[in-house]
Short mmCIF file of C-alpha atoms in Angstrom, two decimals:
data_model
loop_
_atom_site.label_atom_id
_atom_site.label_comp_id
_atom_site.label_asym_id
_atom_site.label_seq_id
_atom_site.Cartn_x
_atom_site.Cartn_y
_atom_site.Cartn_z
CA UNK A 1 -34.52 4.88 -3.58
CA UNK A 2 -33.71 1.32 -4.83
CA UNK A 3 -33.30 0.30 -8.17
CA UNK A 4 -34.97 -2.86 -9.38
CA UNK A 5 -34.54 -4.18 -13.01
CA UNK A 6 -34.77 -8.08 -14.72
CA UNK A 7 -35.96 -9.30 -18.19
CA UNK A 8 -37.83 -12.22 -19.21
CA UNK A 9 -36.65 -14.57 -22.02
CA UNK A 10 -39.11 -17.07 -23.22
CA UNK A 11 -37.67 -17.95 -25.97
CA UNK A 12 -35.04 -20.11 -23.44
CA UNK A 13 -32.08 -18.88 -25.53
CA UNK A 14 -30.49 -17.50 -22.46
CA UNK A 15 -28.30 -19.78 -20.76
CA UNK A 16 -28.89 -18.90 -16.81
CA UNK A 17 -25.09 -17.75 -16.74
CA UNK A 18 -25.43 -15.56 -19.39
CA UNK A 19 -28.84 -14.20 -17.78
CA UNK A 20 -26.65 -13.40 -14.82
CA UNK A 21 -24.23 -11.52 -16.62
CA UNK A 22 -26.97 -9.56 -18.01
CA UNK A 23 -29.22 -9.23 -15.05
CA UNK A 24 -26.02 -8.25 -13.15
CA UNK A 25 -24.44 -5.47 -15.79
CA UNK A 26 -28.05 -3.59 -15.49
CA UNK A 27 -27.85 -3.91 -11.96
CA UNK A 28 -24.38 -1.59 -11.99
CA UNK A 29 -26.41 0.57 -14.04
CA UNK A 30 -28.58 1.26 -11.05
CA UNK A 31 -26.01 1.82 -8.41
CA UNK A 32 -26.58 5.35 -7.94
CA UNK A 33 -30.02 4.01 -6.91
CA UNK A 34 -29.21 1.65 -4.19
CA UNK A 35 -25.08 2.04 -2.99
CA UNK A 36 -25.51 -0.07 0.29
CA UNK A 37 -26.38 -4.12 -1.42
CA UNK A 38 -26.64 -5.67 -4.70
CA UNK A 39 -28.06 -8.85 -5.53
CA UNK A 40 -29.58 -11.05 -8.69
CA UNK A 41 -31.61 -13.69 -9.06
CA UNK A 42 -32.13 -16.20 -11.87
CA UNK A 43 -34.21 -19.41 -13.09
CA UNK A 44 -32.90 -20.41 -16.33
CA UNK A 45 -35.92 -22.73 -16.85
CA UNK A 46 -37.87 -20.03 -16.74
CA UNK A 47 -35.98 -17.58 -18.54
CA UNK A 48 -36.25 -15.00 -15.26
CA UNK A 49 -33.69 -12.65 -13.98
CA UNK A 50 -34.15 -9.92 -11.84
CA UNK A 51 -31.56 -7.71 -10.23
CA UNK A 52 -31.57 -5.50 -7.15
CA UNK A 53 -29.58 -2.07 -5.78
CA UNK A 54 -30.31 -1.51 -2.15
CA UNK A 55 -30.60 1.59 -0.62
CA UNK A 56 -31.10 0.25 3.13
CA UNK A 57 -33.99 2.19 5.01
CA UNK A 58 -35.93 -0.11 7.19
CA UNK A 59 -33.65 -3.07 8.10
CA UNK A 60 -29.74 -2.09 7.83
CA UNK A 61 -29.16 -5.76 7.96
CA UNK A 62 -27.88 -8.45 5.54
CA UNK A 63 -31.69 -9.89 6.26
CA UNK A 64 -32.86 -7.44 3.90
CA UNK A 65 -30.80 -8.43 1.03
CA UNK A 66 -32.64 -8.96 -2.21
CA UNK A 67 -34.07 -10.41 -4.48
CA UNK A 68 -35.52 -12.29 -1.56
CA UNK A 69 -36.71 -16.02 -1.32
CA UNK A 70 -39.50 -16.73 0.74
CA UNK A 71 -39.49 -19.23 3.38
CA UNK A 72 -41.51 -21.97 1.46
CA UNK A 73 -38.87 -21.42 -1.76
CA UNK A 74 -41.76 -20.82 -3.79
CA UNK A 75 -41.85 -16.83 -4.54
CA UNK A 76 -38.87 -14.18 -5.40
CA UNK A 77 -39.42 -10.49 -4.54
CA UNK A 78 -37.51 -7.14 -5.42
CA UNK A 79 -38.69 -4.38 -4.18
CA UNK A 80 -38.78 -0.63 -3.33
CA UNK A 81 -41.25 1.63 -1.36
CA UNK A 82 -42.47 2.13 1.47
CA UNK A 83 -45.27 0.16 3.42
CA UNK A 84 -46.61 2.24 5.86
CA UNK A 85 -48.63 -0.70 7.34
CA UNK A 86 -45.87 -3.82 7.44
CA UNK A 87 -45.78 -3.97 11.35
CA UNK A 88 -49.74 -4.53 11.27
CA UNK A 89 -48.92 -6.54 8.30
CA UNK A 90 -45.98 -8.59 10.56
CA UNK A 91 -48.06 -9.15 13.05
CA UNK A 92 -50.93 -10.39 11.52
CA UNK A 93 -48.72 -13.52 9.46
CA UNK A 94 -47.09 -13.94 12.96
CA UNK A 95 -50.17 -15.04 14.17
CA UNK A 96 -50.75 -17.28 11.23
CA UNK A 97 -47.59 -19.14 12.29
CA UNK A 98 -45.70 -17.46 9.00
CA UNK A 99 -41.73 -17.61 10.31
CA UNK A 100 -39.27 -14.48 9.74
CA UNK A 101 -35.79 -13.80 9.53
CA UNK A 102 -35.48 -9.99 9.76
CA UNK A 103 -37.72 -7.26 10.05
CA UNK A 104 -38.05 -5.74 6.52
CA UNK A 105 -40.82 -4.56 4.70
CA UNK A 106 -39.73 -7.00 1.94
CA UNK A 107 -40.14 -10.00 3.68
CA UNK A 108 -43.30 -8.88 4.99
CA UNK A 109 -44.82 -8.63 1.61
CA UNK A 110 -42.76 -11.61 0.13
CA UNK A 111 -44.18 -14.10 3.24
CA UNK A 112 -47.91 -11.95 2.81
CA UNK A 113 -47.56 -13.21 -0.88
CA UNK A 114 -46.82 -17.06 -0.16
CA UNK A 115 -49.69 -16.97 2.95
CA UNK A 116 -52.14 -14.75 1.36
CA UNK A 117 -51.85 -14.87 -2.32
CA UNK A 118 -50.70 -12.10 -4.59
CA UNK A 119 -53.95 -10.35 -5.05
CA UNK A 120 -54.81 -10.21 -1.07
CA UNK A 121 -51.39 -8.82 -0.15
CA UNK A 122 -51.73 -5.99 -2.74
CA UNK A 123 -54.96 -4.99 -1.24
CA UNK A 124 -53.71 -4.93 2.31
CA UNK A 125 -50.52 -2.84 1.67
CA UNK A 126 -51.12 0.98 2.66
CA UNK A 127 -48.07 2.94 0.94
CA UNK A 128 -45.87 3.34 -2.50
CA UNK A 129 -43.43 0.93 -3.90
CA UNK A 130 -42.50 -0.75 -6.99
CA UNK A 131 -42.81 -4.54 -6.63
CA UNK A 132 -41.34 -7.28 -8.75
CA UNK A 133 -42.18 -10.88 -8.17
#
């Protein structure tokens, strides 16, 4: 199982270096969750950090690193779970002309997010996971 963890600081105190040292010491926390990747992501305008263990099920590759970025640059995605649905899922933003680079659940969800909207992608996953976007 993954391990997913960020914060959010509105206050804009954080500089985006520090929130990477942060974002990146709770990550090592979480290593007994995910020992295969590790990754963080950070927008210091925002005050957003969010940090990723891996535990590689569905693609073994370096495509499923996260947190992802979706095509468009627009959304960031950690995640865990399981999506029993993603090749229906896959097939269906194929159709809508949505590009991919791998074949993980992640992007599936990340690139059903930036086609479909949040709420509609939530309602079309069958399956558990822990999502943070």
């Amino acid at each position: 199982m993954c391990g997913l963890t960020g914060f959010f600081d509105p206050s804009g105190n954080c500089s985006e270096k520090d929130m990477a040292t942060i974002v990146k010491k709770m990550a090592t926390t979480l290593r007994h969750r995910g020992p295969d990747d590790d990754g963080i992501w950070c927008d210091g305008d925002a005050g957003i950090a969010i940090g990723h263990r891996r535990l590689a099920i569905i693609d073994l590759s370096s495509q499923g690193h996260q947190p992802m970025v979706s095509g468009n640059g627009e959304w960031v995605i950690a995640y865990n779970g399981e999506v029993y649905n993603f090749p229906e899922l896959h097939a269906d933003l194929v159709k809508a002309g949505i590009p991919f680079k791998g074949r993980s659940d992640t992007e599936v969800i990340l690139e059903g997010c930036a086609h479909w909207g949040i709420a509609e992608t939530i309602n079309r996953l069958v399956g558990m996971f822990a999502i943070a976007l």
